[in-house]
mmCIF file of C-alpha atoms in Angstrom:
data_model
loop_
_atom_site.group_PDB
_atom_site.id
_atom_site.type_symbol
_atom_site.label_atom_id
_atom_site.label_comp_id
_atom_site.label_asym_id
_atom_site.label_seq_id
_atom_site.Cartn_x
_atom_site.Cartn_y
_atom_site.Cartn_z
ATOM 1 C CA MET A 1 135.453 -48.666 14.186
ATOM 2 C CA SER A 2 136.134 -51.906 15.796
ATOM 3 C CA SER A 3 138.791 -54.343 14.431
ATOM 4 C CA THR A 4 136.174 -56.754 13.671
ATOM 5 C CA SER A 5 134.226 -54.187 11.490
ATOM 6 C CA GLN A 6 137.234 -53.220 9.763
ATOM 7 C CA ASP A 7 138.315 -56.971 8.892
ATOM 8 C CA PHE A 8 134.569 -57.228 7.569
ATOM 9 C CA GLU A 9 134.907 -54.227 5.373
ATOM 10 C CA PHE A 10 138.405 -55.294 4.034
ATOM 11 C CA GLU A 11 137.073 -58.759 3.353
ATOM 12 C CA GLY A 12 134.057 -57.516 1.416
ATOM 13 C CA GLU A 13 136.247 -55.147 -0.510
ATOM 14 C CA ASP A 14 138.739 -57.874 -1.302
ATOM 15 C CA LEU A 15 135.990 -60.285 -2.128
ATOM 16 C CA THR A 16 134.377 -58.028 -4.732
ATOM 17 C CA SER A 17 137.563 -57.285 -6.337
ATOM 18 C CA ARG A 18 138.296 -61.108 -6.776
ATOM 19 C CA LEU A 19 134.760 -61.963 -7.906
ATOM 20 C CA ARG A 20 135.030 -59.008 -10.380
ATOM 21 C CA MET A 21 138.258 -60.524 -11.566
ATOM 22 C CA SER A 22 136.776 -63.981 -11.879
ATOM 23 C CA ILE A 23 134.048 -62.545 -14.135
ATOM 24 C CA VAL A 24 136.508 -60.332 -16.168
ATOM 25 C CA GLU A 25 138.777 -63.336 -16.989
ATOM 26 C CA GLY A 26 135.940 -65.545 -17.897
ATOM 27 C CA ILE A 27 135.978 -67.935 -14.984
ATOM 28 C CA TYR A 28 132.402 -67.100 -14.628
ATOM 29 C CA PRO A 29 131.454 -66.391 -18.201
ATOM 30 C CA PRO A 30 128.485 -64.386 -19.606
ATOM 31 C CA GLY A 31 125.250 -66.090 -18.966
ATOM 32 C CA HIS A 32 126.673 -68.183 -16.169
ATOM 33 C CA ARG A 33 124.286 -68.763 -13.103
ATOM 34 C CA LEU A 34 126.312 -67.904 -9.803
ATOM 35 C CA VAL A 35 125.671 -70.497 -6.938
ATOM 36 C CA GLN A 36 126.268 -68.825 -3.607
ATOM 37 C CA GLU A 37 127.234 -72.047 -1.964
ATOM 38 C CA GLU A 38 130.147 -72.635 -4.672
ATOM 39 C CA LEU A 39 131.197 -69.102 -4.401
ATOM 40 C CA ALA A 40 131.336 -69.161 -0.587
ATOM 41 C CA ASP A 41 133.597 -72.535 -0.895
ATOM 42 C CA ARG A 42 135.799 -71.039 -3.761
ATOM 43 C CA PHE A 43 136.395 -67.641 -1.833
ATOM 44 C CA GLY A 44 136.229 -68.939 1.712
ATOM 45 C CA VAL A 45 133.827 -66.544 2.827
ATOM 46 C CA SER A 46 130.381 -66.438 4.611
ATOM 47 C CA ARG A 47 127.227 -65.630 2.916
ATOM 48 C CA ILE A 48 126.993 -61.886 4.089
ATOM 49 C CA PRO A 49 130.033 -60.553 2.540
ATOM 50 C CA LEU A 50 129.266 -62.640 -0.444
ATOM 51 C CA ARG A 51 125.841 -61.090 -0.772
ATOM 52 C CA GLU A 52 127.275 -57.476 -0.571
ATOM 53 C CA ALA A 53 129.763 -58.340 -3.205
ATOM 54 C CA ILE A 54 126.984 -59.735 -5.515
ATOM 55 C CA ARG A 55 125.046 -56.550 -4.849
ATOM 56 C CA THR A 56 127.929 -54.209 -5.602
ATOM 57 C CA LEU A 57 128.654 -55.976 -8.978
ATOM 58 C CA ALA A 58 124.975 -56.133 -10.040
ATOM 59 C CA GLY A 59 125.191 -52.268 -9.498
ATOM 60 C CA GLU A 60 128.068 -52.190 -11.929
ATOM 61 C CA GLY A 61 126.033 -54.010 -14.599
ATOM 62 C CA LEU A 62 128.451 -57.206 -14.317
ATOM 63 C CA LEU A 63 125.532 -59.248 -12.789
ATOM 64 C CA ARG A 64 121.796 -59.473 -13.063
ATOM 65 C CA SER A 65 119.612 -61.067 -10.570
ATOM 66 C CA LEU A 66 116.100 -62.534 -11.915
ATOM 67 C CA PRO A 67 113.629 -63.200 -9.081
ATOM 68 C CA GLY A 68 113.039 -66.894 -8.823
ATOM 69 C CA ARG A 69 115.855 -67.731 -11.080
ATOM 70 C CA GLY A 70 118.929 -66.598 -9.526
ATOM 71 C CA THR A 71 121.924 -64.245 -10.232
ATOM 72 C CA PHE A 72 123.645 -64.279 -13.585
ATOM 73 C CA VAL A 73 126.917 -62.924 -15.384
ATOM 74 C CA THR A 74 125.430 -60.257 -17.763
ATOM 75 C CA ALA A 75 125.507 -61.187 -21.328
ATOM 76 C CA LEU A 76 126.104 -58.309 -23.691
ATOM 77 C CA ASP A 77 124.576 -56.256 -26.681
ATOM 78 C CA ILE A 78 128.138 -55.904 -28.121
ATOM 79 C CA GLU A 79 126.831 -53.566 -30.746
ATOM 80 C CA GLU A 80 125.183 -51.045 -28.193
ATOM 81 C CA ILE A 81 128.382 -51.185 -26.051
ATOM 82 C CA ASP A 82 130.542 -50.337 -29.020
ATOM 83 C CA ASP A 83 128.087 -47.505 -30.240
ATOM 84 C CA LEU A 84 128.649 -45.932 -26.487
ATOM 85 C CA ARG A 85 132.403 -46.542 -26.704
ATOM 86 C CA ARG A 86 132.498 -44.495 -29.970
ATOM 87 C CA LEU A 87 130.687 -41.620 -28.178
ATOM 88 C CA ILE A 88 132.598 -41.634 -25.202
ATOM 89 C CA GLU A 89 136.297 -42.945 -25.715
ATOM 90 C CA PRO A 90 137.412 -40.446 -28.269
ATOM 91 C CA SER A 91 136.238 -37.398 -26.016
ATOM 92 C CA PHE A 92 139.196 -38.256 -23.544
ATOM 93 C CA ALA A 93 141.789 -37.622 -25.891
ATOM 94 C CA GLU A 94 142.084 -33.874 -25.598
ATOM 95 C CA HIS A 95 141.911 -34.081 -21.861
ATOM 96 C CA VAL A 96 144.407 -36.802 -21.581
ATOM 97 C CA THR A 97 146.918 -34.939 -24.029
ATOM 98 C CA GLU A 98 146.591 -31.908 -21.585
ATOM 99 C CA ARG A 99 147.511 -33.818 -18.641
ATOM 100 C CA VAL A 100 149.753 -36.754 -19.604
ATOM 101 C CA SER A 101 153.335 -36.288 -18.129
ATOM 102 C CA ARG A 102 156.485 -37.660 -19.577
ATOM 103 C CA ARG A 103 156.604 -40.370 -16.778
ATOM 104 C CA ASP A 104 152.962 -41.474 -17.885
ATOM 105 C CA ILE A 105 154.038 -41.737 -21.536
ATOM 106 C CA SER A 106 157.167 -43.933 -20.582
ATOM 107 C CA ARG A 107 154.784 -46.091 -18.469
ATOM 108 C CA PHE A 108 152.434 -46.623 -21.346
ATOM 109 C CA ALA A 109 155.305 -47.046 -23.769
ATOM 110 C CA ALA A 110 156.582 -49.795 -21.475
ATOM 111 C CA MET A 111 152.992 -51.327 -21.187
ATOM 112 C CA ALA A 112 152.896 -51.623 -25.073
ATOM 113 C CA GLU A 113 156.293 -53.129 -25.179
ATOM 114 C CA GLN A 114 155.305 -55.624 -22.477
ATOM 115 C CA MET A 115 152.491 -56.682 -24.551
ATOM 116 C CA ASP A 116 154.853 -57.276 -27.638
ATOM 117 C CA LYS A 117 156.013 -60.273 -25.240
ATOM 118 C CA VAL A 118 152.732 -62.220 -25.125
ATOM 119 C CA ALA A 119 154.617 -65.498 -26.021
ATOM 120 C CA GLU A 120 156.724 -65.100 -22.656
ATOM 121 C CA THR A 121 154.100 -63.501 -20.482
ATOM 122 C CA GLY A 122 150.987 -65.417 -21.440
ATOM 123 C CA ALA A 123 147.306 -64.383 -22.317
ATOM 124 C CA ASP A 124 146.318 -63.427 -18.877
ATOM 125 C CA SER A 125 149.199 -61.251 -18.329
ATOM 126 C CA TRP A 126 148.723 -59.409 -21.779
ATOM 127 C CA SER A 127 144.890 -58.990 -21.045
ATOM 128 C CA ARG A 128 145.461 -57.359 -17.600
ATOM 129 C CA THR A 129 148.254 -55.010 -19.028
ATOM 130 C CA ASN A 130 145.767 -54.145 -21.946
ATOM 131 C CA LEU A 131 142.990 -53.322 -19.633
ATOM 132 C CA ALA A 132 145.332 -51.059 -17.484
ATOM 133 C CA PHE A 133 146.713 -49.457 -20.576
ATOM 134 C CA HIS A 134 143.451 -47.975 -21.573
ATOM 135 C CA LEU A 135 141.922 -47.182 -18.219
ATOM 136 C CA ASP A 136 144.806 -45.791 -16.807
ATOM 137 C CA MET A 137 145.042 -43.561 -19.825
ATOM 138 C CA TYR A 138 141.466 -42.254 -19.367
ATOM 139 C CA ARG A 139 141.772 -41.845 -15.827
ATOM 140 C CA LEU A 140 144.300 -39.087 -16.619
ATOM 141 C CA SER A 141 141.156 -37.183 -18.162
ATOM 142 C CA ARG A 142 139.864 -36.404 -14.463
ATOM 143 C CA LEU A 143 136.484 -36.884 -15.867
ATOM 144 C CA PRO A 144 135.140 -39.271 -12.958
ATOM 145 C CA LEU A 145 131.434 -39.762 -14.343
ATOM 146 C CA ARG A 146 132.686 -40.588 -18.141
ATOM 147 C CA TYR A 147 135.462 -42.843 -16.586
ATOM 148 C CA GLU A 148 133.328 -44.592 -14.517
ATOM 149 C CA THR A 149 131.020 -45.298 -17.562
ATOM 150 C CA ILE A 150 133.810 -46.611 -19.665
ATOM 151 C CA SER A 151 135.419 -48.522 -16.831
ATOM 152 C CA GLN A 152 132.247 -50.634 -16.329
ATOM 153 C CA MET A 153 131.865 -51.096 -20.224
ATOM 154 C CA TYR A 154 135.542 -52.316 -20.320
ATOM 155 C CA HIS A 155 135.016 -54.762 -17.353
ATOM 156 C CA ARG A 156 131.765 -56.034 -18.787
ATOM 157 C CA LEU A 157 133.292 -56.510 -22.486
ATOM 158 C CA GLU A 158 136.451 -58.041 -21.338
ATOM 159 C CA PRO A 159 135.374 -61.940 -21.532
ATOM 160 C CA TYR A 160 134.579 -61.285 -25.348
ATOM 161 C CA SER A 161 137.653 -59.284 -25.725
ATOM 162 C CA ARG A 162 139.817 -61.953 -24.377
ATOM 163 C CA PHE A 163 138.598 -64.795 -26.686
ATOM 164 C CA TYR A 164 138.733 -62.363 -29.734
ATOM 165 C CA VAL A 165 142.273 -61.134 -29.136
ATOM 166 C CA HIS A 166 143.847 -64.579 -28.084
ATOM 167 C CA ARG A 167 141.825 -67.166 -30.208
ATOM 168 C CA THR A 168 142.080 -65.136 -33.273
ATOM 169 C CA CYS A 169 145.752 -63.863 -32.881
ATOM 170 C CA ALA A 170 144.655 -60.133 -33.378
ATOM 171 C CA TYR A 171 147.943 -58.919 -31.459
ATOM 172 C CA ASP A 172 149.560 -57.098 -34.584
ATOM 173 C CA ARG A 173 146.630 -54.948 -35.264
ATOM 174 C CA VAL A 174 145.986 -54.093 -31.592
ATOM 175 C CA GLN A 175 149.699 -53.583 -31.015
ATOM 176 C CA ASP A 176 150.027 -51.233 -33.888
ATOM 177 C CA GLU A 177 147.045 -49.200 -32.488
ATOM 178 C CA HIS A 178 148.502 -49.210 -28.954
ATOM 179 C CA LYS A 179 151.848 -47.716 -30.184
ATOM 180 C CA ALA A 180 150.122 -45.335 -32.308
ATOM 181 C CA MET A 181 148.287 -44.075 -29.180
ATOM 182 C CA VAL A 182 151.442 -43.768 -27.523
ATOM 183 C CA GLN A 183 153.145 -41.736 -30.260
ATOM 184 C CA ALA A 184 150.120 -39.325 -30.284
ATOM 185 C CA LEU A 185 150.827 -38.710 -26.573
ATOM 186 C CA VAL A 186 154.376 -38.196 -27.270
ATOM 187 C CA ASP A 187 153.430 -35.678 -29.897
ATOM 188 C CA GLY A 188 150.780 -34.133 -27.869
ATOM 189 C CA ASN A 189 148.283 -34.645 -30.764
ATOM 190 C CA ALA A 190 144.816 -34.919 -29.368
ATOM 191 C CA GLU A 191 143.279 -35.181 -32.758
ATOM 192 C CA ALA A 192 145.547 -38.285 -33.609
ATOM 193 C CA LEU A 193 144.703 -39.794 -30.254
ATOM 194 C CA ALA A 194 141.236 -39.637 -30.830
ATOM 195 C CA GLU A 195 141.534 -41.261 -34.256
ATOM 196 C CA GLN A 196 143.405 -44.112 -32.964
ATOM 197 C CA ILE A 197 141.061 -44.789 -30.187
ATOM 198 C CA LEU A 198 138.135 -44.780 -32.790
ATOM 199 C CA ALA A 199 140.193 -47.063 -34.948
ATOM 200 C CA HIS A 200 140.711 -49.440 -32.173
ATOM 201 C CA ILE A 201 137.163 -49.478 -31.220
ATOM 202 C CA GLU A 202 136.138 -50.082 -34.881
ATOM 203 C CA GLY A 203 138.779 -52.757 -35.464
ATOM 204 C CA GLY A 204 137.884 -54.502 -32.121
ATOM 205 C CA GLN A 205 134.186 -54.545 -33.062
ATOM 206 C CA THR A 206 134.705 -55.942 -36.586
ATOM 207 C CA GLY A 207 136.820 -58.789 -35.282
ATOM 208 C CA LEU A 208 134.691 -59.536 -32.153
ATOM 209 C CA HIS A 209 131.679 -59.774 -34.432
ATOM 210 C CA ARG A 210 133.088 -62.046 -36.963
ATOM 211 C CA ALA A 211 134.494 -64.110 -34.016
ATOM 212 C CA TRP A 212 130.968 -64.366 -32.446
ATOM 213 C CA GLU A 213 129.277 -65.059 -35.664
ATOM 214 C CA ASN A 214 131.719 -67.749 -36.769
ATOM 215 C CA SER A 215 132.931 -69.108 -33.513
ATOM 216 C CA ARG A 216 129.999 -68.893 -31.278
ATOM 217 C CA ASP A 217 130.409 -72.518 -29.897
ATOM 218 C CA GLU A 218 134.167 -72.137 -29.745
ATOM 219 C CA MET A 219 133.768 -69.143 -27.511
ATOM 220 C CA ARG A 220 131.646 -70.909 -25.349
ATOM 221 C CA SER A 221 134.164 -73.671 -25.077
ATOM 222 C CA TYR A 222 136.851 -71.411 -24.401
ATOM 223 C CA TRP A 223 134.823 -69.777 -21.406
ATOM 224 C CA ALA A 224 134.019 -73.265 -20.194
ATOM 225 C CA GLU A 225 137.741 -74.333 -20.147
ATOM 226 C CA ARG A 226 138.305 -71.600 -17.661
ATOM 227 C CA THR A 227 135.584 -72.454 -15.119
#
């Protein structure tokens, strides 16, 4: 492979990651129409790798293209997402507790401790650590198809989750559940881990639905602030 083709490949991979993160962080919020000229200018790339990145993220469900209308950031049916999460996420617990190492547990405990310091580290750092906490844990299951499905759901749900956690100050509940998950790993208790995962989903769903129903305009304003 030539150096030029390698550079193009790496540029495309990097662009896809950067665009994905911009969507996850709410810079391009749900329902936002993407304009290729603006994206090319923002990321300093040509149209070819940009189209490839858009195609990749459409395949992941983060974007949807409508003929004659353009490409939009996907807006979610939150209830459907959470129903799927209830079916899938607790099933990771047995596999994770079988494979987790003491080093892994120490890392998850450190993540939970870091998230206690949101006032110092900031909302964006908290959310990145939170996303890594869950996906790194599920990756240990070595169930790639299941993991890929949940990873895509988490990335699609993230803009909503960020609003809920940071604007409603749900840190205490979320952190209690994170620490209970770590303790279940310490104890090697798959049943307790599954229970905490389910409680985490249900607590988040209740809070997010309440925030969406009561603060829909505020949520849109929150996303608009980040563009």
